[in-house]
Amino acid sequence: MKDQRTTKLGEHQLSPQSLMMGYGYNPKLSEGSLKPPIFLTSTFVFESCADGKRFFEGITGKRTGGPEGLVYGRFNGPDQEILEDRLALWEGAEEAAVFSTGMSAITTALMAHVRAGEVILHSGPLYAATEKLIDSVFGRLDVTFANFAAGAPLEEVRALIEQSRSKRRIAVIYLESPANPTNELVDIAGIVRLRDELYASDPENRPLIMVDNTFLGPVFQHPIRHGADVSLYSLTKYVGGHSDLVAGGIVGNKVALAPIMALRNTIGTITDPHTSWMLLRSLETVALRMERAESNARRVCEFLRAHPKVERVGYLGFLDPASPQGRIYASHCSGAGSTFSVLVKGGEAEAFRMLDALQLVKLAVSLGGTESLASHPASMTHLSVPAARRKQLGITDNLVRVSIGIEDPDDLIADFDQALAKV
Ligand SMILES: Cc1ncc(COP(=O)(O)O)c(C=O)c1O
């Protein structure tokens, strides 16, 4: 689009896919360069003292509406701002902020909104580092937590909200859907409705709803459209998509994002210009990559489900549409993604044998890249989770987590076939 701020062609609404190539960037400001340059600078020159003063008033919150100009590398930069504008489009969010890692995004969001003496309510399981952050780090700061299983019926969540708020103010309801590594879905829209109903007469104390959307976002699930205040991403995963960077992102409404941006300015958890540029490049292909990985995963899961050495495949595409999880899937997700669990018949030894035998699929603990990866949560990503809680969450010793990439699906099936033959 000639005007880099336009999202419409006449009356026609353009899709995020089309806008990823130019939105938010004006070539005239960069010598006509088709693509945004990487702006490697730590600070920006003001045209006048009046400008500098006005920008700082925006940065420090003395004036609402943000900085209006570029100031200093810890606050903002052209690559980061273009990236934020584009990231927000996928969920139709008012605003976005980008961070050095997914965990720095989550930490900044929670620190900005939670105070001593309050409680965080969360679904379980969460990514292990997030659980540790809430339990150990916030625990030291007189912040308590209470949790419910990701797929818990809404009546159970209602009881927990009522019980928790009778003791402490609930600052945040923090959800992860699908959950890592069990893939269990949370009824985001149901919890938003419940929160709105329970706080109708006490809107000042309404807890924010934050959702970790790393597994299906930004293509297959949009928590902001279901009423969540904040949707969080490890951009390291599907958005980055090539296993060559770490970064995080937050999209949401301005009221929820303002304190998060202010804290990011103070502590410096923003991502750097080079990583932001890489993410701009990645966003151009995110839909293509996620759609291809999704169709590959379906083929691989069908093969695994029929294999005699496999006990079960935990894949969203196999949910019974009449089950509670199947209903959440139908109302929240437009695709099953490509991260799932395989329960190999046996225990740790059998799971290890399959993992050690895989050739094309690499043994590594990330997900969402162009290449397929597999790992063993009980002994790797979730080792720090106490054994009793792992059991309660269904993170068993025979569970292998798989993230399918964009390889040829027949080659992936051949790899699982030969690896399972060695179990
Ligand atoms: C669901 C989820 N959230 C957050 C994170 C943390 O992201 P990062 O490693 O970019 O800090 C991860 C990492 O695996 C994750 O799987």
mmCIF file of N, CA, C and O in Angstrom, residues 209-264:
data_model
loop_
_atom_site.group_PDB
_atom_site.id
_atom_site.type_symbol
_atom_site.label_atom_id
_atom_site.label_comp_id
_atom_site.label_asym_id
_atom_site.label_seq_id
_atom_site.Cartn_x
_atom_site.Cartn_y
_atom_site.Cartn_z
ATOM 1 N N ILE A 209 -7.067 -10.362 32.088
ATOM 2 C CA ILE A 209 -6.909 -11.726 31.583
ATOM 3 C C ILE A 209 -5.776 -11.725 30.563
ATOM 4 O O ILE A 209 -5.817 -11.006 29.558
ATOM 5 N N MET A 210 -4.731 -12.508 30.874
ATOM 6 C CA MET A 210 -3.572 -12.631 29.984
ATOM 7 C C MET A 210 -3.527 -14.065 29.455
ATOM 8 O O MET A 210 -3.760 -14.998 30.215
ATOM 9 N N VAL A 211 -3.223 -14.216 28.171
ATOM 10 C CA VAL A 211 -3.187 -15.558 27.574
ATOM 11 C C VAL A 211 -1.865 -15.761 26.845
ATOM 12 O O VAL A 211 -1.511 -14.953 25.981
ATOM 13 N N ASP A 212 -1.155 -16.821 27.175
ATOM 14 C CA ASP A 212 0.037 -17.194 26.407
ATOM 15 C C ASP A 212 -0.450 -17.915 25.144
ATOM 16 O O ASP A 212 -1.000 -19.016 25.203
ATOM 17 N N ASN A 213 -0.258 -17.256 24.000
ATOM 18 C CA ASN A 213 -0.797 -17.748 22.717
ATOM 19 C C ASN A 213 0.315 -18.310 21.825
ATOM 20 O O ASN A 213 0.183 -18.344 20.606
ATOM 21 N N THR A 214 1.403 -18.745 22.457
ATOM 22 C CA THR A 214 2.593 -19.171 21.701
ATOM 23 C C THR A 214 2.324 -20.345 20.760
ATOM 24 O O THR A 214 2.823 -20.384 19.644
ATOM 25 N N PHE A 215 1.509 -21.307 21.200
ATOM 26 C CA PHE A 215 1.371 -22.554 20.428
ATOM 27 C C PHE A 215 0.558 -22.396 19.146
ATOM 28 O O PHE A 215 0.815 -23.081 18.170
ATOM 29 N N LEU A 216 -0.457 -21.537 19.151
ATOM 30 C CA LEU A 216 -1.321 -21.435 17.957
ATOM 31 C C LEU A 216 -1.290 -20.060 17.301
ATOM 32 O O LEU A 216 -1.785 -19.890 16.193
ATOM 33 N N GLY A 217 -0.734 -19.079 18.005
ATOM 34 C CA GLY A 217 -0.742 -17.730 17.439
ATOM 35 C C GLY A 217 0.413 -17.501 16.505
ATOM 36 O O GLY A 217 1.385 -18.236 16.554
ATOM 37 N N PRO A 218 0.330 -16.488 15.657
ATOM 38 C CA PRO A 218 -0.794 -15.569 15.546
ATOM 39 C C PRO A 218 -1.814 -16.007 14.496
ATOM 40 O O PRO A 218 -2.748 -15.283 14.230
ATOM 41 N N VAL A 219 -1.640 -17.226 13.941
ATOM 42 C CA VAL A 219 -2.480 -17.606 12.798
ATOM 43 C C VAL A 219 -3.762 -18.334 13.220
ATOM 44 O O VAL A 219 -4.842 -18.023 12.736
ATOM 45 N N PHE A 220 -3.650 -19.307 14.146
ATOM 46 C CA PHE A 220 -4.797 -20.189 14.401
ATOM 47 C C PHE A 220 -5.632 -19.833 15.637
ATOM 48 O O PHE A 220 -6.631 -20.488 15.904
ATOM 49 N N GLN A 221 -5.206 -18.878 16.435
ATOM 50 C CA GLN A 221 -6.003 -18.496 17.621
ATOM 51 C C GLN A 221 -5.748 -17.028 17.966
ATOM 52 O O GLN A 221 -4.605 -16.576 17.885
ATOM 53 N N HIS A 222 -6.812 -16.316 18.349
ATOM 54 C CA HIS A 222 -6.702 -14.873 18.616
ATOM 55 C C HIS A 222 -7.412 -14.525 19.926
ATOM 56 O O HIS A 222 -8.559 -14.075 19.922
ATOM 57 N N PRO A 223 -6.747 -14.714 21.066
ATOM 58 C CA PRO A 223 -7.389 -14.457 22.370
ATOM 59 C C PRO A 223 -7.992 -13.057 22.501
ATOM 60 O O PRO A 223 -9.002 -12.880 23.182
ATOM 61 N N ILE A 224 -7.378 -12.059 21.854
ATOM 62 C CA ILE A 224 -7.905 -10.689 21.979
ATOM 63 C C ILE A 224 -9.327 -10.630 21.406
ATOM 64 O O ILE A 224 -10.196 -9.939 21.938
ATOM 65 N N ARG A 225 -9.579 -11.366 20.353
ATOM 66 C CA ARG A 225 -10.931 -11.386 19.762
ATOM 67 C C ARG A 225 -11.929 -12.077 20.689
ATOM 68 O O ARG A 225 -13.134 -11.933 20.526
ATOM 69 N N HIS A 226 -11.431 -12.864 21.655
ATOM 70 C CA HIS A 226 -12.323 -13.514 22.626
ATOM 71 C C HIS A 226 -12.428 -12.718 23.923
ATOM 72 O O HIS A 226 -12.944 -13.221 24.918
ATOM 73 N N GLY A 227 -11.870 -11.512 23.931
ATOM 74 C CA GLY A 227 -12.058 -10.636 25.095
ATOM 75 C C GLY A 227 -10.888 -10.592 26.058
ATOM 76 O O GLY A 227 -10.961 -9.884 27.069
ATOM 77 N N ALA A 228 -9.803 -11.344 25.791
ATOM 78 C CA ALA A 228 -8.632 -11.265 26.678
ATOM 79 C C ALA A 228 -8.044 -9.853 26.581
ATOM 80 O O ALA A 228 -8.154 -9.202 25.538
ATOM 81 N N ASP A 229 -7.407 -9.408 27.663
ATOM 82 C CA ASP A 229 -6.796 -8.068 27.645
ATOM 83 C C ASP A 229 -5.428 -8.092 26.988
ATOM 84 O O ASP A 229 -5.009 -7.118 26.369
ATOM 85 N N VAL A 230 -4.735 -9.205 27.182
ATOM 86 C CA VAL A 230 -3.349 -9.299 26.734
ATOM 87 C C VAL A 230 -3.099 -10.693 26.149
ATOM 88 O O VAL A 230 -3.511 -11.688 26.726
ATOM 89 N N SER A 231 -2.446 -10.739 24.996
ATOM 90 C CA SER A 231 -2.048 -12.015 24.409
ATOM 91 C C SER A 231 -0.522 -12.006 24.312
ATOM 92 O O SER A 231 0.063 -11.057 23.778
ATOM 93 N N LEU A 232 0.096 -13.046 24.884
ATOM 94 C CA LEU A 232 1.570 -13.060 24.980
ATOM 95 C C LEU A 232 2.154 -14.111 24.049
ATOM 96 O O LEU A 232 1.540 -15.161 23.830
ATOM 97 N N TYR A 233 3.352 -13.808 23.566
ATOM 98 C CA TYR A 233 4.008 -14.725 22.637
ATOM 99 C C TYR A 233 5.466 -14.937 22.983
ATOM 100 O O TYR A 233 6.179 -13.967 23.267
ATOM 101 N N SER A 234 5.907 -16.192 22.890
ATOM 102 C CA SER A 234 7.329 -16.405 22.686
ATOM 103 C C SER A 234 7.502 -16.322 21.165
ATOM 104 O O SER A 234 7.126 -17.243 20.432
ATOM 105 N N LEU A 235 8.057 -15.207 20.678
ATOM 106 C CA LEU A 235 8.255 -15.045 19.226
ATOM 107 C C LEU A 235 9.388 -15.940 18.735
ATOM 108 O O LEU A 235 9.603 -16.088 17.532
ATOM 109 N N THR A 236 10.111 -16.520 19.699
ATOM 110 C CA THR A 236 11.156 -17.511 19.402
ATOM 111 C C THR A 236 10.581 -18.678 18.603
ATOM 112 O O THR A 236 11.297 -19.321 17.836
ATOM 113 N N LYS A 237 9.281 -18.943 18.796
ATOM 114 C CA LYS A 237 8.670 -20.153 18.248
ATOM 115 C C LYS A 237 8.141 -19.896 16.831
ATOM 116 O O LYS A 237 8.909 -19.595 15.955
ATOM 117 N N TYR A 238 6.827 -20.010 16.628
ATOM 118 C CA TYR A 238 6.302 -19.970 15.249
ATOM 119 C C TYR A 238 6.550 -18.639 14.545
ATOM 120 O O TYR A 238 6.771 -18.614 13.345
ATOM 121 N N VAL A 239 6.497 -17.529 15.261
ATOM 122 C CA VAL A 239 6.627 -16.240 14.574
ATOM 123 C C VAL A 239 8.044 -16.088 14.027
ATOM 124 O O VAL A 239 8.246 -15.861 12.832
ATOM 125 N N GLY A 240 9.048 -16.265 14.874
ATOM 126 C CA GLY A 240 10.441 -16.291 14.388
ATOM 127 C C GLY A 240 10.577 -17.421 13.379
ATOM 128 O O GLY A 240 11.008 -17.235 12.238
ATOM 129 N N GLY A 241 10.226 -18.608 13.822
ATOM 130 C CA GLY A 241 9.972 -19.727 12.911
ATOM 131 C C GLY A 241 11.158 -20.421 12.279
ATOM 132 O O GLY A 241 10.960 -21.389 11.543
ATOM 133 N N HIS A 242 12.386 -19.959 12.532
ATOM 134 C CA HIS A 242 13.543 -20.603 11.895
ATOM 135 C C HIS A 242 14.577 -21.052 12.929
ATOM 136 O O HIS A 242 15.720 -21.355 12.582
ATOM 137 N N SER A 243 14.182 -21.071 14.194
ATOM 138 C CA SER A 243 15.077 -21.491 15.289
ATOM 139 C C SER A 243 16.410 -20.737 15.264
ATOM 140 O O SER A 243 17.468 -21.326 15.495
ATOM 141 N N ASP A 244 16.359 -19.439 14.929
ATOM 142 C CA ASP A 244 17.614 -18.683 14.882
ATOM 143 C C ASP A 244 17.551 -17.368 15.674
ATOM 144 O O ASP A 244 18.391 -16.499 15.514
ATOM 145 N N LEU A 245 16.546 -17.231 16.534
ATOM 146 C CA LEU A 245 16.472 -16.022 17.369
ATOM 147 C C LEU A 245 15.637 -16.320 18.615
ATOM 148 O O LEU A 245 14.895 -17.312 18.645
ATOM 149 N N VAL A 246 15.784 -15.476 19.635
ATOM 150 C CA VAL A 246 14.857 -15.506 20.778
ATOM 151 C C VAL A 246 14.236 -14.112 20.931
ATOM 152 O O VAL A 246 14.924 -13.103 20.782
ATOM 153 N N ALA A 247 12.933 -14.103 21.176
ATOM 154 C CA ALA A 247 12.217 -12.831 21.327
ATOM 155 C C ALA A 247 10.825 -13.096 21.900
ATOM 156 O O ALA A 247 10.356 -14.238 21.916
ATOM 157 N N GLY A 248 10.186 -12.017 22.371
ATOM 158 C CA GLY A 248 8.833 -12.143 22.904
ATOM 159 C C GLY A 248 7.964 -10.999 22.429
ATOM 160 O O GLY A 248 8.476 -9.973 21.943
ATOM 161 N N GLY A 249 6.667 -11.174 22.553
ATOM 162 C CA GLY A 249 5.752 -10.117 22.126
ATOM 163 C C GLY A 249 4.493 -10.111 22.971
ATOM 164 O O GLY A 249 4.107 -11.132 23.554
ATOM 165 N N ILE A 250 3.876 -8.937 23.050
ATOM 166 C CA ILE A 250 2.598 -8.794 23.753
ATOM 167 C C ILE A 250 1.694 -7.955 22.871
ATOM 168 O O ILE A 250 2.118 -6.913 22.364
ATOM 169 N N VAL A 251 0.460 -8.401 22.657
ATOM 170 C CA VAL A 251 -0.516 -7.553 21.984
ATOM 171 C C VAL A 251 -1.716 -7.413 22.908
ATOM 172 O O VAL A 251 -1.983 -8.295 23.719
ATOM 173 N N GLY A 252 -2.424 -6.283 22.795
ATOM 174 C CA GLY A 252 -3.574 -6.115 23.677
ATOM 175 C C GLY A 252 -4.127 -4.717 23.638
ATOM 176 O O GLY A 252 -3.773 -3.926 22.746
ATOM 177 N N ASN A 253 -4.982 -4.414 24.632
ATOM 178 C CA ASN A 253 -5.569 -3.076 24.633
ATOM 179 C C ASN A 253 -4.616 -2.066 25.280
ATOM 180 O O ASN A 253 -3.720 -2.424 26.050
ATOM 181 N N LYS A 254 -4.829 -0.780 24.942
ATOM 182 C CA LYS A 254 -3.885 0.275 25.368
ATOM 183 C C LYS A 254 -3.795 0.384 26.887
ATOM 184 O O LYS A 254 -2.717 0.615 27.426
ATOM 185 N N VAL A 255 -4.939 0.206 27.549
ATOM 186 C CA VAL A 255 -4.945 0.368 29.012
ATOM 187 C C VAL A 255 -4.059 -0.703 29.659
ATOM 188 O O VAL A 255 -3.276 -0.431 30.566
ATOM 189 N N ALA A 256 -4.170 -1.932 29.159
ATOM 190 C CA ALA A 256 -3.355 -3.010 29.731
ATOM 191 C C ALA A 256 -1.894 -2.846 29.344
ATOM 192 O O ALA A 256 -0.994 -3.160 30.133
ATOM 193 N N LEU A 257 -1.634 -2.341 28.129
ATOM 194 C CA LEU A 257 -0.240 -2.263 27.666
ATOM 195 C C LEU A 257 0.537 -1.068 28.221
ATOM 196 O O LEU A 257 1.762 -1.151 28.347
ATOM 197 N N ALA A 258 -0.151 0.019 28.581
ATOM 198 C CA ALA A 258 0.572 1.226 29.012
ATOM 199 C C ALA A 258 1.546 0.955 30.173
ATOM 200 O O ALA A 258 2.735 1.299 30.073
ATOM 201 N N PRO A 259 1.107 0.312 31.273
ATOM 202 C CA PRO A 259 2.078 0.062 32.354
ATOM 203 C C PRO A 259 3.168 -0.928 31.952
ATOM 204 O O PRO A 259 4.287 -0.860 32.462
ATOM 205 N N ILE A 260 2.853 -1.827 31.026
ATOM 206 C CA ILE A 260 3.855 -2.812 30.587
ATOM 207 C C ILE A 260 4.955 -2.098 29.792
ATOM 208 O O ILE A 260 6.147 -2.308 29.988
ATOM 209 N N MET A 261 4.530 -1.185 28.891
ATOM 210 C CA MET A 261 5.493 -0.389 28.108
ATOM 211 C C MET A 261 6.347 0.468 29.039
ATOM 212 O O MET A 261 7.553 0.601 28.847
ATOM 213 N N ALA A 262 5.701 1.064 30.056
ATOM 214 C CA ALA A 262 6.441 1.948 30.976
ATOM 215 C C ALA A 262 7.501 1.141 31.719
ATOM 216 O O ALA A 262 8.643 1.593 31.882
ATOM 217 N N LEU A 263 7.137 -0.064 32.158
ATOM 218 C CA LEU A 263 8.118 -0.884 32.881
ATOM 219 C C LEU A 263 9.221 -1.361 31.934
ATOM 220 O O LEU A 263 10.396 -1.412 32.309
ATOM 221 N N ARG A 264 8.855 -1.668 30.695
ATOM 222 C CA ARG A 264 9.877 -2.073 29.714
ATOM 223 C C ARG A 264 10.883 -0.939 29.513
ATOM 224 O O ARG A 264 12.086 -1.178 29.413
#
